[in-house]
Amino acid sequence: MAKWSRYNVFVRENDIHVLLFNIRTGALIRLNPERQRDVKNPSNISFDFLEFLLQQGFLVGDDIDELELIANTHKAAKENTDSLSVTIELTQACNFRCLYCYQQRNPKRLKDQAYEKVCRYLTKKINKLKRLHVNWFGGEPLIELQTLKQLSQRLRTEASDHGCVFSHFLTTNGYMITPTVAEELADIGIQNVQITLDGDKQAHNRLRIHASGTGTYEKVLAACKHVVDAGMELLVRINLNRWNVQHINGLLSDLAANGISPENSIVHVTRTVDHGNIGDAVSSAILNTEQFARQWIKILQTITGYGFATPSLAPIAYNCTFDLRQTLMINSDGTICRCSSSSERIAELNEAGDESNHTNSYQTVKVRYPLDDLKCKECLYLPMCMGGCSYLEEIGQEKCIPERYILPKLVLLAAGQVKKCKKGGDTNGTSKNGTSTGTHSELL
């Protein structure tokens, strides 16, 4: 016998079709009126359609505990030690004075003792790893470009010698990226670069100001072009707030004019967060999670008009990679922080290159189990949220994901994108893995 999944969501697409989305598996199906009647009267469901619904997770066996399935996926991710992801702060110095920045601006750099501690730590880890991923971070990491190149070469050599796959990513404000710098980054194997553009020229220059007091938009926009011209993938980050919410279309137009397209780039819209250290004027521009969600869906609809993909609705094993022991944020002084959004120290590297002096917060973050929170355990959105952001909860803000406020609209947007991708091709009756769904439903 079977029962309906607790994570099914029905969304009316139009007068004829209904979309059925399963949050736990990420499966999305379009139902015509006949299949809608079948779903309302399960005794009428054909064997083939029943098997399909079971396969995609819309139905589960009577003896299946979906919470246990979610817990097992989470546990497997927590226990995986094959890979290590490390965000390394090369410097706390920055050439920008962004109005919402939470970081301290001081000249600390990853040098001397701290540099050697990081090298010893990662060298020891590489011996036991299949994959090492590094995110170069700051401050502004390109202020320390030579250190970045030197350390990346050292790690690449160590990884190659021990059969470990090394990859690295750069988070930068983009201001220092020239065509030459972009080529240098590509030459050392950086595959992805994240650059923030907070709207069009007017909005961006209001929010992301150079240390000299001048605007930064034109140089950062040019940097985006240099990145894709050098063959690296670009991730354009937009920190959304009340000041720039009406200024996104102009940015998208400028990106398109500079060759930034879905073929070489991703556009990621996130909420500007008040970390508690910004002025009242900027604080008043902050959107809470629900307010952000209502604006986000409108912007996503605009973004899809430029061909960019919507956020994935796939289930996740954990909310944040920093929830894992195998993900660390190492500061330029060799201390280990909670995450890239927090300066809270939770451990440090000693002279031997080992983790030491773990705080209680380390255990709170790394041993966190989302099903311990009873509200999360019973929440429909658990498989796509997995307990929310522990850092936001710690600073007294809502930890839940914005998707919870607009999921039906996101499902409609995702279904619309699939239609565009198919370009009129008829795949009715066939699932992604080739399983027959019958002639009255379509797996998207």
Tab-separated table of C-alpha atoms in Angstrom:
chain	number	residue	atom	x	y	z
A	1	MET	CA	0.000	0.000	0.000
A	2	ALA	CA	1.044	3.601	-0.517
A	3	LYS	CA	0.269	7.038	0.880
A	4	TRP	CA	0.623	10.536	-0.462
A	5	SER	CA	3.860	12.293	0.410
A	6	ARG	CA	3.582	14.940	3.106
A	7	TYR	CA	5.678	17.204	0.854
A	8	ASN	CA	3.365	17.430	-2.164
A	9	VAL	CA	2.330	20.897	-3.349
A	10	PHE	CA	-0.398	21.482	-5.960
A	11	VAL	CA	-0.265	24.679	-8.022
A	12	ARG	CA	-2.910	25.712	-10.558
A	13	GLU	CA	-1.052	26.552	-13.784
A	14	ASN	CA	-3.998	27.538	-15.967
A	15	ASP	CA	-7.627	26.619	-16.615
A	16	ILE	CA	-6.587	23.151	-17.783
A	17	HIS	CA	-3.418	22.067	-16.027
A	18	VAL	CA	-2.315	21.669	-12.424
A	19	LEU	CA	1.324	21.358	-11.393
A	20	LEU	CA	2.276	18.817	-8.744
A	21	PHE	CA	5.608	19.486	-7.029
A	22	ASN	CA	7.289	17.341	-4.394
A	23	ILE	CA	9.560	19.301	-2.071
A	24	ARG	CA	11.445	16.228	-0.838
A	25	THR	CA	12.426	14.866	-4.254
A	26	GLY	CA	12.229	18.007	-6.402
A	27	ALA	CA	10.000	16.218	-8.944
A	28	LEU	CA	7.583	18.444	-10.855
A	29	ILE	CA	4.737	17.107	-12.979
A	30	ARG	CA	1.999	18.707	-15.065
A	31	LEU	CA	-1.424	17.064	-14.699
A	32	ASN	CA	-4.225	17.365	-17.218
A	33	PRO	CA	-7.873	17.070	-16.071
A	34	GLU	CA	-7.922	13.268	-16.341
A	35	ARG	CA	-4.842	12.877	-14.158
A	36	GLN	CA	-6.248	15.434	-11.742
A	37	ARG	CA	-9.313	13.225	-11.327
A	38	ASP	CA	-7.049	10.215	-10.771
A	39	VAL	CA	-5.188	12.037	-8.034
A	40	LYS	CA	-8.456	12.938	-6.314
A	41	ASN	CA	-9.636	9.312	-6.578
A	42	PRO	CA	-6.545	7.117	-6.090
A	43	SER	CA	-8.542	3.923	-6.603
A	44	ASN	CA	-8.801	4.879	-10.291
A	45	ILE	CA	-5.044	5.283	-10.823
A	46	SER	CA	-3.565	2.901	-13.382
A	47	PHE	CA	-0.667	0.649	-12.406
A	48	ASP	CA	1.798	2.513	-14.658
A	49	PHE	CA	0.854	5.903	-13.249
A	50	LEU	CA	0.949	4.524	-9.709
A	51	GLU	CA	4.480	3.224	-10.274
A	52	PHE	CA	5.499	6.577	-11.680
A	53	LEU	CA	4.117	8.479	-8.691
A	54	LEU	CA	5.993	6.135	-6.358
A	55	GLN	CA	9.211	6.475	-8.328
A	56	GLN	CA	9.116	10.274	-8.203
A	57	GLY	CA	8.164	10.419	-4.524
A	58	PHE	CA	4.645	11.790	-4.896
A	59	LEU	CA	3.518	8.536	-3.306
A	60	VAL	CA	5.514	6.627	-0.689
A	61	GLY	CA	5.062	3.218	0.855
A	62	ASP	CA	2.938	3.029	3.996
A	63	ASP	CA	5.993	1.888	5.932
A	64	ILE	CA	8.173	4.786	4.738
A	65	ASP	CA	9.016	7.582	7.183
A	66	GLU	CA	9.946	10.575	5.040
A	67	LEU	CA	11.532	12.359	7.989
A	68	GLU	CA	13.859	9.405	8.373
A	69	LEU	CA	14.810	9.654	4.688
A	70	ILE	CA	15.597	13.349	5.142
A	71	ALA	CA	17.575	12.651	8.310
A	72	ASN	CA	19.603	9.940	6.578
A	73	THR	CA	20.496	12.270	3.707
A	74	HIS	CA	21.591	14.923	6.189
A	75	LYS	CA	23.611	12.434	8.204
A	76	ALA	CA	25.393	11.129	5.096
A	77	ALA	CA	26.407	14.670	4.135
A	78	LYS	CA	27.637	15.399	7.657
A	79	GLU	CA	29.724	12.228	7.744
A	80	ASN	CA	31.288	12.620	4.299
A	81	THR	CA	35.013	13.261	4.692
A	82	ASP	CA	36.052	12.863	1.048
A	83	SER	CA	36.127	16.595	0.395
A	84	LEU	CA	37.053	19.814	2.162
A	85	SER	CA	35.846	23.315	1.333
A	86	VAL	CA	37.859	26.189	2.780
A	87	THR	CA	37.207	29.903	2.511
A	88	ILE	CA	40.504	31.728	3.045
A	89	GLU	CA	40.555	35.392	3.959
A	90	LEU	CA	43.686	36.716	2.279
A	91	THR	CA	43.323	40.151	3.845
A	92	GLN	CA	40.874	42.276	5.802
A	93	ALA	CA	41.909	45.347	3.841
A	94	CYS	CA	39.445	46.596	1.242
A	95	ASN	CA	39.364	49.332	-1.362
A	96	PHE	CA	35.566	49.708	-1.041
A	97	ARG	CA	33.419	51.306	1.654
A	98	CYS	CA	30.110	49.522	1.059
A	99	LEU	CA	27.368	50.998	3.215
A	100	TYR	CA	26.105	47.650	4.510
A	101	CYS	CA	29.484	45.960	5.057
A	102	TYR	CA	29.829	43.962	8.275
A	103	GLN	CA	33.603	43.484	8.135
A	104	GLN	CA	36.246	45.407	10.031
A	105	ARG	CA	38.581	47.326	7.772
A	106	ASN	CA	42.134	46.779	8.948
A	107	PRO	CA	45.368	45.929	7.139
A	108	LYS	CA	45.651	42.326	8.374
A	109	ARG	CA	47.054	40.016	5.715
A	110	LEU	CA	47.617	36.275	5.469
A	111	LYS	CA	51.357	36.442	5.991
A	112	ASP	CA	54.196	34.742	7.822
A	113	GLN	CA	52.970	32.546	10.707
A	114	ALA	CA	49.322	32.482	9.653
A	115	TYR	CA	50.301	31.639	6.069
A	116	GLU	CA	52.427	28.702	7.207
A	117	LYS	CA	49.705	27.482	9.571
A	118	VAL	CA	47.233	27.379	6.687
A	119	CYS	CA	49.727	25.581	4.458
A	120	ARG	CA	50.506	22.962	7.108
A	121	TYR	CA	46.830	22.439	7.842
A	122	LEU	CA	45.790	21.982	4.219
A	123	THR	CA	48.831	19.847	3.372
A	124	LYS	CA	47.865	17.422	6.131
A	125	LYS	CA	44.260	17.389	4.960
A	126	ILE	CA	45.141	16.834	1.294
A	127	ASN	CA	46.735	13.499	2.198
A	128	LYS	CA	43.292	12.197	3.175
A	129	LEU	CA	41.065	13.976	0.661
A	130	LYS	CA	39.642	13.254	-2.772
A	131	ARG	CA	38.716	16.905	-3.367
A	132	LEU	CA	39.837	20.268	-1.994
A	133	HIS	CA	37.918	23.430	-2.868
A	134	VAL	CA	39.152	26.885	-1.888
A	135	ASN	CA	37.238	30.165	-1.983
A	136	TRP	CA	39.572	33.175	-1.963
A	137	PHE	CA	37.970	35.858	0.179
A	138	GLY	CA	38.585	39.207	1.844
A	139	GLY	CA	38.372	42.147	2.463
A	140	GLU	CA	39.352	42.413	-1.136
A	141	PRO	CA	41.452	39.336	-1.974
A	142	LEU	CA	43.006	40.811	-5.110
A	143	ILE	CA	44.931	43.248	-2.920
A	144	GLU	CA	46.922	40.102	-2.125
A	145	LEU	CA	46.997	38.678	-5.655
A	146	GLN	CA	50.582	37.468	-5.335
A	147	THR	CA	49.778	35.591	-2.120
A	148	LEU	CA	46.752	34.069	-3.841
A	149	LYS	CA	48.887	32.880	-6.749
A	150	GLN	CA	51.655	31.582	-4.501
A	151	LEU	CA	49.341	29.651	-2.171
A	152	SER	CA	47.182	28.276	-4.977
A	153	GLN	CA	50.262	26.911	-6.753
A	154	ARG	CA	51.471	25.288	-3.547
A	155	LEU	CA	48.073	23.679	-2.924
A	156	ARG	CA	47.717	22.579	-6.540
A	157	THR	CA	51.109	20.850	-6.417
A	158	GLU	CA	50.339	19.131	-3.103
A	159	ALA	CA	46.946	18.004	-4.368
A	160	SER	CA	48.388	16.646	-7.609
A	161	ASP	CA	51.071	14.727	-5.714
A	162	HIS	CA	48.437	13.010	-3.566
A	163	GLY	CA	45.725	12.346	-6.156
A	164	CYS	CA	43.445	15.044	-4.778
A	165	VAL	CA	41.336	17.200	-7.112
A	166	PHE	CA	41.948	20.900	-6.407
A	167	SER	CA	39.519	23.628	-7.460
A	168	HIS	CA	39.238	27.257	-6.470
A	169	PHE	CA	36.818	30.163	-6.676
A	170	LEU	CA	37.229	33.900	-6.172
A	171	THR	CA	34.900	36.290	-4.342
A	172	THR	CA	35.875	39.849	-5.264
A	173	ASN	CA	34.395	43.308	-5.665
A	174	GLY	CA	35.941	43.238	-9.152
A	175	TYR	CA	37.493	46.699	-9.084
A	176	MET	CA	41.061	45.460	-9.585
A	177	ILE	CA	40.270	43.031	-12.413
A	178	THR	CA	41.845	44.167	-15.668
A	179	PRO	CA	42.115	41.997	-18.791
A	180	THR	CA	45.626	41.020	-17.650
A	181	VAL	CA	44.507	40.103	-14.124
A	182	ALA	CA	41.606	38.086	-15.530
A	183	GLU	CA	44.003	36.104	-17.711
A	184	GLU	CA	46.290	35.512	-14.720
A	185	LEU	CA	43.361	34.163	-12.709
A	186	ALA	CA	42.298	31.879	-15.543
A	187	ASP	CA	45.891	30.692	-15.990
A	188	ILE	CA	46.095	29.479	-12.371
A	189	GLY	CA	42.896	27.498	-12.836
A	190	ILE	CA	40.232	29.655	-11.233
A	191	GLN	CA	37.003	28.567	-12.868
A	192	ASN	CA	34.432	30.810	-11.183
A	193	VAL	CA	34.441	34.424	-10.021
A	194	GLN	CA	31.749	36.120	-7.940
A	195	ILE	CA	31.349	39.869	-8.379
A	196	THR	CA	28.667	42.018	-6.746
A	197	LEU	CA	26.703	44.598	-8.708
A	198	ASP	CA	23.908	46.113	-6.637
A	199	GLY	CA	21.680	47.354	-9.430
A	200	ASP	CA	22.260	49.914	-12.157
A	201	LYS	CA	24.852	52.682	-11.993
A	202	GLN	CA	22.760	54.942	-9.780
A	203	ALA	CA	21.943	52.280	-7.178
A	204	HIS	CA	25.316	50.526	-7.193
A	205	ASN	CA	27.284	53.743	-6.765
A	206	ARG	CA	25.098	54.671	-3.809
A	207	LEU	CA	25.744	51.370	-2.037
A	208	ARG	CA	29.223	50.249	-3.111
A	209	ILE	CA	31.573	53.207	-2.895
A	210	HIS	CA	35.321	53.257	-3.451
A	211	ALA	CA	37.520	54.201	-0.495
A	212	SER	CA	38.250	57.453	-2.333
A	213	GLY	CA	34.538	58.281	-2.303
A	214	THR	CA	34.020	57.748	-6.034
A	215	GLY	CA	31.607	55.436	-7.824
A	216	THR	CA	32.666	51.939	-8.858
A	217	TYR	CA	29.982	50.757	-11.274
A	218	GLU	CA	31.735	51.186	-14.604
A	219	LYS	CA	34.974	49.489	-13.532
A	220	VAL	CA	33.101	46.597	-11.912
A	221	LEU	CA	30.907	46.145	-14.978
A	222	ALA	CA	34.044	46.084	-17.137
A	223	ALA	CA	35.535	43.494	-14.778
A	224	CYS	CA	32.559	41.218	-15.415
A	225	LYS	CA	33.317	41.343	-19.121
A	226	HIS	CA	37.014	40.651	-18.497
A	227	VAL	CA	36.102	37.552	-16.463
A	228	VAL	CA	33.935	35.976	-19.155
A	229	ASP	CA	36.335	37.010	-21.915
A	230	ALA	CA	39.042	35.055	-20.062
A	231	GLY	CA	36.847	31.947	-20.115
A	232	MET	CA	35.817	31.869	-16.456
A	233	GLU	CA	32.239	31.528	-15.260
A	234	LEU	CA	30.840	34.682	-13.690
A	235	LEU	CA	28.434	34.799	-10.770
A	236	VAL	CA	26.833	38.234	-10.512
A	237	ARG	CA	25.588	38.766	-6.968
A	238	ILE	CA	22.903	41.341	-6.220
A	239	ASN	CA	22.297	42.308	-2.581
A	240	LEU	CA	18.677	43.438	-2.647
A	241	ASN	CA	17.229	46.187	-0.454
A	242	ARG	CA	14.731	49.047	-0.674
A	243	TRP	CA	17.270	51.333	-2.331
A	244	ASN	CA	17.972	49.152	-5.360
A	245	VAL	CA	14.830	47.077	-5.809
A	246	GLN	CA	13.685	49.302	-8.696
A	247	HIS	CA	17.137	49.380	-10.320
A	248	ILE	CA	17.706	45.788	-11.418
A	249	ASN	CA	16.400	45.929	-14.982
A	250	GLY	CA	18.959	48.574	-15.917
A	251	LEU	CA	21.738	46.367	-14.583
A	252	LEU	CA	20.503	43.375	-16.577
A	253	SER	CA	20.426	45.503	-19.708
A	254	ASP	CA	24.000	46.682	-19.098
A	255	LEU	CA	25.158	43.106	-18.477
A	256	ALA	CA	23.624	41.963	-21.754
A	257	ALA	CA	25.277	44.845	-23.611
A	258	ASN	CA	28.647	43.663	-22.270
A	259	GLY	CA	28.259	40.040	-23.325
A	260	ILE	CA	27.173	38.747	-19.910
A	261	SER	CA	24.687	36.005	-20.753
A	262	PRO	CA	23.262	32.718	-19.438
A	263	GLU	CA	25.947	30.939	-21.475
A	264	ASN	CA	28.755	32.335	-19.322
A	265	SER	CA	27.145	33.696	-16.172
A	266	ILE	CA	24.719	33.203	-13.309
A	267	VAL	CA	22.744	35.992	-11.659
A	268	HIS	CA	22.165	35.443	-7.946
A	269	VAL	CA	19.848	37.736	-5.990
A	270	THR	CA	20.117	37.647	-2.209
A	271	ARG	CA	18.867	39.748	0.686
A	272	THR	CA	20.984	42.527	2.139
A	273	VAL	CA	21.474	41.592	5.790
A	274	ASP	CA	21.771	43.986	8.716
A	275	HIS	CA	24.592	42.494	10.783
A	276	GLY	CA	23.972	45.016	13.534
A	277	ASN	CA	26.785	47.403	12.687
A	278	ILE	CA	25.312	49.588	9.949
A	279	GLY	CA	23.815	53.046	10.354
A	280	ASP	CA	20.137	53.814	10.809
A	281	ALA	CA	19.757	55.108	7.255
A	282	VAL	CA	20.966	51.860	5.702
A	283	SER	CA	19.168	49.772	8.311
A	284	SER	CA	15.878	51.337	7.242
A	285	ALA	CA	16.518	50.085	3.698
A	286	ILE	CA	16.751	46.441	4.791
A	287	LEU	CA	13.949	44.102	3.719
A	288	ASN	CA	12.871	41.341	6.065
A	289	THR	CA	12.663	37.832	4.622
A	290	GLU	CA	9.017	38.024	3.595
A	291	GLN	CA	9.407	41.505	2.105
A	292	PHE	CA	12.448	40.293	0.208
A	293	ALA	CA	10.530	37.280	-1.112
A	294	ARG	CA	7.736	39.476	-2.526
A	295	GLN	CA	10.278	41.578	-4.420
A	296	TRP	CA	12.515	38.648	-5.309
A	297	ILE	CA	9.866	36.824	-7.315
A	298	LYS	CA	9.240	39.946	-9.414
A	299	ILE	CA	12.951	40.297	-10.109
A	300	LEU	CA	13.275	36.600	-10.948
A	301	GLN	CA	10.524	37.028	-13.521
A	302	THR	CA	12.566	39.845	-15.058
A	303	ILE	CA	15.768	37.819	-14.925
A	304	THR	CA	14.179	34.893	-16.770
A	305	GLY	CA	13.266	37.331	-19.514
A	306	TYR	CA	17.009	37.676	-20.121
A	307	GLY	CA	17.353	33.896	-20.243
A	308	PHE	CA	18.929	33.384	-16.822
A	309	ALA	CA	17.831	30.393	-14.774
A	310	THR	CA	15.641	30.534	-11.701
A	311	PRO	CA	16.951	29.252	-8.353
A	312	SER	CA	16.900	25.489	-8.018
A	313	LEU	CA	13.954	23.981	-6.170
A	314	ALA	CA	15.870	20.764	-5.582
A	315	PRO	CA	16.022	19.370	-2.044
A	316	ILE	CA	19.183	19.922	-0.021
A	317	ALA	CA	21.060	17.858	2.551
A	318	TYR	CA	21.972	20.857	4.740
A	319	ASN	CA	21.120	24.542	4.806
A	320	CYS	CA	24.632	25.972	4.640
A	321	THR	CA	27.931	24.406	3.760
A	322	PHE	CA	29.357	25.981	6.933
A	323	ASP	CA	27.104	23.617	8.909
A	324	LEU	CA	29.576	20.876	7.950
A	325	ARG	CA	32.827	20.033	9.726
A	326	GLN	CA	34.361	19.767	6.250
A	327	THR	CA	33.761	23.453	5.534
A	328	LEU	CA	35.835	26.139	7.223
A	329	MET	CA	36.303	29.895	7.149
A	330	ILE	CA	39.951	30.720	7.931
A	331	ASN	CA	40.741	34.330	8.756
A	332	SER	CA	43.924	36.118	7.776
A	333	ASP	CA	45.253	35.696	11.345
A	334	GLY	CA	44.797	31.914	11.283
A	335	THR	CA	41.634	31.811	13.370
A	336	ILE	CA	38.602	29.821	12.240
A	337	CYS	CA	35.317	31.726	12.089
A	338	ARG	CA	31.726	30.599	12.184
A	339	CYS	CA	31.117	31.425	8.508
A	340	SER	CA	31.920	34.008	5.846
A	341	SER	CA	29.182	36.306	7.220
A	342	SER	CA	30.403	36.248	10.811
A	343	SER	CA	33.620	37.258	12.544
A	344	GLU	CA	32.912	35.033	15.562
A	345	ARG	CA	35.943	32.838	16.300
A	346	ILE	CA	35.060	29.179	16.858
A	347	ALA	CA	38.570	27.647	16.678
A	348	GLU	CA	42.095	28.394	15.518
A	349	LEU	CA	45.045	26.788	13.788
A	350	ASN	CA	48.069	26.058	15.947
A	351	GLU	CA	51.719	26.130	14.909
A	352	ALA	CA	51.591	22.477	13.854
A	353	GLY	CA	48.753	23.221	11.460
A	354	ASP	CA	46.018	21.506	13.468
A	355	GLU	CA	42.645	22.767	14.639
A	356	SER	CA	42.685	23.756	18.309
A	357	ASN	CA	40.827	25.737	20.977
A	358	HIS	CA	37.359	24.888	19.721
A	359	THR	CA	34.689	27.001	21.391
A	360	ASN	CA	31.180	25.987	22.411
A	361	SER	CA	29.936	27.762	19.299
A	362	TYR	CA	31.923	25.321	17.161
A	363	GLN	CA	29.839	22.477	18.532
A	364	THR	CA	26.637	24.493	18.163
A	365	VAL	CA	27.311	25.121	14.476
A	366	LYS	CA	28.971	21.901	13.363
A	367	VAL	CA	26.800	19.445	15.330
A	368	ARG	CA	23.559	21.250	14.538
A	369	TYR	CA	20.723	18.875	13.595
A	370	PRO	CA	17.717	20.498	11.881
A	371	LEU	CA	15.184	17.917	13.061
A	372	ASP	CA	15.907	18.856	16.680
A	373	ASP	CA	13.857	22.000	16.078
A	374	LEU	CA	10.242	20.818	16.370
A	375	LYS	CA	8.925	23.648	14.176
A	376	CYS	CA	11.403	22.720	11.452
A	377	LYS	CA	10.645	19.025	11.849
A	378	GLU	CA	6.958	19.609	11.137
A	379	CYS	CA	7.500	22.238	8.441
A	380	LEU	CA	6.446	21.582	4.850
A	381	TYR	CA	9.600	23.328	3.613
A	382	LEU	CA	12.106	21.263	5.625
A	383	PRO	CA	13.648	19.413	2.605
A	384	MET	CA	14.536	22.698	0.869
A	385	CYS	CA	15.516	24.599	4.015
A	386	MET	CA	17.013	22.083	6.463
A	387	GLY	CA	16.694	24.240	9.525
A	388	GLY	CA	17.468	27.633	8.042
A	389	CYS	CA	20.461	29.863	8.720
A	390	SER	CA	21.898	29.418	12.205
A	391	TYR	CA	23.812	32.698	11.922
A	392	LEU	CA	20.646	34.705	11.242
A	393	GLU	CA	18.973	32.973	14.160
A	394	GLU	CA	21.959	33.830	16.359
A	395	ILE	CA	21.700	37.553	15.563
A	396	GLY	CA	17.958	37.577	16.202
A	397	GLN	CA	16.637	37.473	12.641
A	398	GLU	CA	14.328	35.063	10.853
A	399	LYS	CA	16.265	31.950	9.879
A	400	CYS	CA	13.708	30.610	7.387
A	401	ILE	CA	14.244	30.707	3.631
A	402	PRO	CA	12.324	33.213	1.454
A	403	GLU	CA	10.980	30.395	-0.745
A	404	ARG	CA	8.404	29.559	1.916
A	405	TYR	CA	6.532	32.795	1.135
A	406	ILE	CA	6.361	32.392	-2.633
A	407	LEU	CA	6.754	28.688	-3.452
A	408	PRO	CA	3.698	28.436	-5.773
A	409	LYS	CA	5.027	31.337	-7.835
A	410	LEU	CA	8.488	29.765	-7.959
A	411	VAL	CA	6.961	26.485	-9.148
A	412	LEU	CA	5.080	28.324	-11.891
A	413	LEU	CA	8.269	30.116	-12.899
A	414	ALA	CA	10.225	26.848	-13.018
A	415	ALA	CA	7.545	25.171	-15.132
A	416	GLY	CA	7.561	28.119	-17.509
A	417	GLN	CA	11.312	27.858	-17.936
A	418	VAL	CA	11.045	24.170	-18.785
A	419	LYS	CA	8.495	25.003	-21.472
A	420	LYS	CA	10.891	27.514	-23.015
A	421	CYS	CA	13.769	25.026	-22.936
A	422	LYS	CA	11.737	22.423	-24.774
A	423	LYS	CA	11.145	24.887	-27.631
A	424	GLY	CA	7.903	23.237	-28.554
A	425	GLY	CA	9.206	19.655	-28.464
A	426	ASP	CA	6.604	17.110	-27.279
A	427	THR	CA	7.933	15.147	-24.336
A	428	ASN	CA	4.484	14.443	-22.938
A	429	GLY	CA	4.470	11.043	-21.284
A	430	THR	CA	8.204	10.673	-20.662
A	431	SER	CA	10.079	11.316	-17.443
A	432	LYS	CA	13.671	12.489	-17.145
A	433	ASN	CA	14.884	8.922	-16.805
A	434	GLY	CA	12.740	7.583	-19.620
A	435	THR	CA	9.999	6.051	-17.478
A	436	SER	CA	6.549	6.167	-19.024
A	437	THR	CA	4.154	8.531	-17.264
A	438	GLY	CA	1.182	7.835	-19.473
A	439	THR	CA	-0.253	10.253	-21.991
A	440	HIS	CA	-1.967	12.563	-19.528
A	441	SER	CA	0.909	13.841	-17.420
A	442	GLU	CA	4.313	15.327	-18.006
A	443	LEU	CA	7.344	15.288	-15.737
A	444	LEU	CA	9.119	18.626	-15.971
